Amino acid sequence: LELFGNVFRIHAFYLAKNKICSEPLTPFLHLSDMRLSVPGYTEQLARTLKALVLTLDKLYDFYQPYRMANAHFPSAGFQIPCHP
């Protein structure tokens, strides 16, 4: 999850040739009220956040074999692979 002020987007991380790569899965989404300027935006935002919440356990399980001993992020509560 990439967060800049009141906008965010979701990324996928993967290993390629011993390097961590990142690809955005969503465009930047505003957390401000966009209902008047973009019809259906609130529903898109809600679906994106719901999908993120529903997949966190699956993502944690998927990345379990790739965890590294020094890649712990206490604030997130789980580990992801990272380049030391």
N, CA and C of each residue as an Amber inpcrd file, in Angstrom:
protein
   252
   0.8600000  -1.1670000   0.0000000   0.0000000   0.0000000   0.0000000
   0.9010000   1.2230000   0.0000000   0.7160000   2.0790000  -0.9840000
   1.4920000   3.3130000  -1.1050000   0.5670000   4.4680000  -0.7490000
   0.9700000   5.2820000   0.2000000   0.1210000   6.3630000   0.6860000
   0.8720000   7.6780000   0.6000000   0.2630000   8.6530000  -0.0840000
   0.8130000  10.0070000  -0.1870000  -0.2870000  10.9800000   0.1710000
  -0.2240000  11.5650000   1.3440000  -1.2560000  12.5070000   1.7570000
  -2.6200000  11.8340000   1.7900000  -3.5280000  12.3020000   0.9250000
  -4.8630000  11.7120000   0.9050000  -5.1010000  10.8160000  -0.3190000
  -4.0390000  10.3600000  -0.9640000  -4.1730000   9.4210000  -2.0840000
  -3.3820000   8.1560000  -1.7840000  -3.8280000   7.0300000  -2.3390000
  -3.1150000   5.7740000  -2.1620000  -3.2780000   4.9170000  -3.4070000
  -2.4330000   3.9120000  -3.5220000  -2.5960000   2.8710000  -4.5280000
  -2.0080000   1.5850000  -3.9790000  -2.4010000   0.4870000  -4.5880000
  -1.9640000  -0.8300000  -4.1420000  -0.9630000  -1.3740000  -5.1480000
   0.1270000  -1.9400000  -4.6420000   1.1900000  -2.4980000  -5.4760000
   1.2990000  -4.0060000  -5.2830000   1.8320000  -4.6650000  -6.2780000
   2.2670000  -6.0590000  -6.1580000   3.7860000  -6.0470000  -6.1530000
   4.3760000  -6.8010000  -5.2500000   5.8280000  -6.9260000  -5.1840000
   6.2200000  -8.3400000  -5.5770000   7.3370000  -8.4610000  -6.2920000
   7.8140000  -9.7810000  -6.6910000   9.3260000  -9.7350000  -6.8860000
   9.9220000 -10.9080000  -6.8580000  11.3580000 -11.0440000  -7.0830000
  11.6170000 -11.3470000  -8.5490000  12.5660000 -10.6380000  -9.1390000
  12.9780000 -10.8940000 -10.5100000  14.4790000 -10.6790000 -10.5940000
  15.2070000 -11.7420000 -10.9350000  16.6730000 -11.6600000 -11.0330000
  17.2860000 -11.1090000  -9.7520000  16.8280000 -11.6310000  -8.6190000
  17.3330000 -11.2620000  -7.2900000  17.1000000  -9.8000000  -6.9240000
  16.1090000  -9.1640000  -7.5240000  15.7500000  -7.7980000  -7.1750000
  14.2590000  -7.7380000  -6.8770000  13.9050000  -6.8700000  -5.9600000
  12.5000000  -6.6510000  -5.6380000  11.9160000  -5.7070000  -6.6830000
  10.8070000  -6.1000000  -7.2550000  10.1130000  -5.2810000  -8.2430000
   8.7230000  -4.9450000  -7.7200000   8.1940000  -3.8520000  -8.1950000
   6.8750000  -3.4000000  -7.7680000   6.0720000  -2.9600000  -8.9830000
   4.8320000  -3.4020000  -9.0320000   3.9190000  -2.9930000 -10.0970000
   2.6360000  -2.4930000  -9.4560000   2.1580000  -1.3080000  -9.8390000
   0.9000000  -0.8340000  -9.2720000  -0.2750000  -1.6660000  -9.7800000
  -1.1730000  -2.0290000  -8.8780000  -2.3740000  -2.7800000  -9.2410000
  -3.5770000  -1.8620000  -9.4030000  -3.5060000  -0.6830000  -8.8160000
  -4.6000000   0.2810000  -8.9250000  -4.0150000   1.6380000  -9.2990000
  -4.8360000   2.5130000  -9.8530000  -4.3830000   3.9030000 -10.0100000
  -4.3690000   4.5690000  -8.6410000  -3.8420000   5.7900000  -8.5650000
  -3.9400000   6.5360000  -7.3160000  -5.4100000   6.8120000  -7.0380000
  -5.8290000   6.5190000  -5.8260000  -7.2120000   6.7350000  -5.4110000
  -7.2330000   7.7880000  -4.3070000  -8.1140000   8.7640000  -4.4510000
  -8.2320000   9.8480000  -3.4720000  -9.1210000   9.4110000  -2.3160000
  -8.7130000   9.7590000  -1.1170000  -9.5290000   9.4840000   0.0660000
 -10.4600000  10.6500000   0.3820000 -10.4160000  11.6820000  -0.4400000
 -11.3350000  12.8150000  -0.2390000 -12.6510000  12.5380000  -0.9590000
 -13.6250000  13.3670000  -0.7260000 -14.9560000  13.1900000  -1.2980000
 -14.9390000  13.5650000  -2.7780000 -15.0790000  12.5600000  -3.6460000
 -15.0430000  12.7800000  -5.0940000 -16.4060000  12.5170000  -5.7300000
 -17.4480000  12.3710000  -4.9340000 -18.7630000  11.9760000  -5.4550000
 -19.3110000  12.9300000  -6.4960000 -19.1170000  14.2240000  -6.3170000
 -19.6910000  15.1840000  -7.2480000 -18.9410000  15.2380000  -8.5690000
 -17.6350000  15.1090000  -8.5410000 -16.8460000  15.2440000  -9.7690000
 -16.6610000  13.9340000 -10.5230000 -16.7250000  12.7910000  -9.8430000
 -16.5190000  11.4960000 -10.4960000 -17.6390000  10.5380000 -10.0600000
 -18.6610000  10.3920000 -10.8820000 -19.7490000   9.4760000 -10.5160000
 -19.2420000   8.0440000 -10.3310000 -19.6990000   7.3920000  -9.2760000
 -19.2970000   6.0120000  -9.0110000 -17.9640000   5.8640000  -8.3000000
 -17.3060000   6.9920000  -8.0130000 -15.9770000   6.9130000  -7.4050000
 -16.0110000   6.3010000  -6.0080000 -16.9880000   6.6910000  -5.2050000
 -17.0770000   6.1740000  -3.8420000 -17.2200000   4.6560000  -3.8580000
 -17.9990000   4.1360000  -4.8020000 -18.1830000   2.6900000  -4.9170000
 -16.8710000   2.0100000  -5.3340000 -16.1290000   2.6350000  -6.2600000
 -14.8350000   2.0850000  -6.6770000 -13.8650000   2.0520000  -5.4990000
 -13.8280000   3.1350000  -4.7460000 -12.9520000   3.2090000  -3.5810000
 -13.3290000   2.1420000  -2.5600000 -14.6200000   1.9840000  -2.3060000
 -15.0840000   0.9840000  -1.3380000 -14.7390000  -0.4270000  -1.8010000
 -14.9150000  -0.7290000  -3.0950000 -14.5710000  -2.0620000  -3.6180000
 -13.0790000  -2.3350000  -3.5060000 -12.2550000  -1.3110000  -3.7700000
 -10.8010000  -1.4760000  -3.6810000 -10.3730000  -1.7560000  -2.2490000
 -10.8900000  -0.9890000  -1.3000000 -10.5340000  -1.2020000   0.1050000
 -11.0330000  -2.5510000   0.6050000 -12.2210000  -2.9450000   0.1980000
 -12.7500000  -4.2490000   0.6010000 -11.8880000  -5.3790000   0.0380000
 -11.4850000  -5.2630000  -1.2200000 -10.6280000  -6.2800000  -1.8300000
  -9.2950000  -6.3790000  -1.0900000  -8.7350000  -5.2510000  -0.6940000
  -7.4810000  -5.2550000   0.0590000  -7.6480000  -5.9910000   1.3800000
  -8.6910000  -5.6680000   2.1130000  -8.9310000  -6.3090000   3.4080000
  -9.1520000  -7.8130000   3.2380000  -9.9060000  -8.1990000   2.2220000
 -10.2050000  -9.6220000   2.0040000  -8.9830000 -10.4280000   1.5810000
  -7.9770000  -9.7790000   1.0090000  -6.8160000 -10.5160000   0.5080000
  -5.5960000 -10.4700000   1.4200000  -5.6160000  -9.6940000   2.5000000
  -4.4210000  -9.5790000   3.3400000  -3.9530000 -10.9330000   3.8820000
  -4.8540000 -11.7610000   4.3580000  -4.4590000 -13.0750000   4.8630000
  -3.8670000 -13.9380000   3.7560000  -4.4550000 -13.8780000   2.5680000
  -3.9350000 -14.6610000   1.4390000  -2.5580000 -14.1760000   1.0170000
  -2.3640000 -12.8770000   1.0230000  -1.0470000 -12.3340000   0.6900000
  -0.0160000 -12.7360000   1.7330000  -0.3940000 -12.6800000   2.9890000
   0.5170000 -13.0950000   4.0530000   0.9360000 -14.5520000   3.8500000
  -0.0220000 -15.4270000   3.5810000   0.2770000 -16.8440000   3.3710000
   1.1400000 -17.0520000   2.1320000   0.8530000 -16.3190000   1.0710000
   1.6200000 -16.4660000  -0.1600000   3.0850000 -16.1000000   0.0440000
   3.3420000 -15.0130000   0.7610000   4.7100000 -14.5480000   0.9560000
   5.4580000 -15.2780000   2.0600000   4.8030000 -16.1180000   2.8070000
   5.4220000 -16.8250000   3.9310000   6.7280000 -17.5310000   3.5390000
   6.7950000 -18.3000000   2.4400000   8.0430000 -18.9890000   2.1000000
   9.1850000 -18.0520000   1.7100000   8.8830000 -16.8150000   1.3840000
   9.9060000 -15.8830000   0.8950000  10.4190000 -14.9390000   1.9760000
   9.9280000 -15.0880000   3.1710000  10.3320000 -14.1820000   4.2370000
  11.8110000 -14.3290000   4.5340000  12.4140000 -13.2130000   4.8980000
  13.8180000 -13.1940000   5.2820000  13.8930000 -12.7940000   6.7480000
  14.8730000 -13.2980000   7.4430000  14.9850000 -13.0510000   8.8830000
  15.0960000 -11.5650000   9.2100000  15.7030000 -10.7820000   8.3360000
  15.9140000  -9.3610000   8.6310000  14.8680000  -8.4700000   7.9680000
  13.7460000  -9.0290000   7.5110000  12.7600000  -8.2410000   6.7740000
  11.4840000  -8.0260000   7.5670000  11.5950000  -7.8870000   8.8670000
  10.4040000  -7.7230000   9.6990000  10.0150000  -6.2450000   9.7810000
   8.7360000  -5.9830000   9.5670000   8.2060000  -4.6330000   9.6710000
   7.1810000  -4.6300000  10.8040000   7.5820000  -4.2660000  12.0160000
   6.6870000  -4.3620000  13.1720000   5.3760000  -3.6000000  12.9970000
   5.4110000  -2.4600000  12.3350000   4.1710000  -1.6850000  12.2040000
   3.1670000  -2.4050000  11.3160000   3.6400000  -3.1900000  10.3540000
   2.7320000  -3.9130000   9.4670000   2.3000000  -5.2370000  10.0760000
   3.1070000  -5.8080000  10.9550000   2.7400000  -7.0620000  11.6010000
   3.0480000  -8.2970000  10.7750000   3.6780000  -8.1380000   9.6250000
   4.0620000  -9.3000000   8.8320000   5.3220000  -8.9550000   8.0510000
   5.8940000  -9.9510000   7.4040000   7.1410000  -9.7530000   6.6770000
   6.9240000  -9.8980000   5.1770000   7.6780000  -9.1280000   4.4130000
   7.6930000  -9.2880000   2.9780000   9.1380000  -9.4390000   2.5370000
   9.3840000 -10.0330000   1.3810000  10.7630000 -10.1370000   0.9280000
  11.3140000  -8.7390000   0.6250000  12.5610000  -8.5220000   0.9620000
  13.1650000  -7.2340000   0.6230000  14.6390000  -7.4320000   0.3390000
  15.1910000  -6.5090000  -0.3910000  16.6060000  -6.5480000  -0.7390000
  17.4020000  -5.9900000   0.4330000  18.3140000  -6.7830000   1.0100000
  19.0500000  -6.3040000   2.2040000  19.9330000  -5.1020000   1.9210000
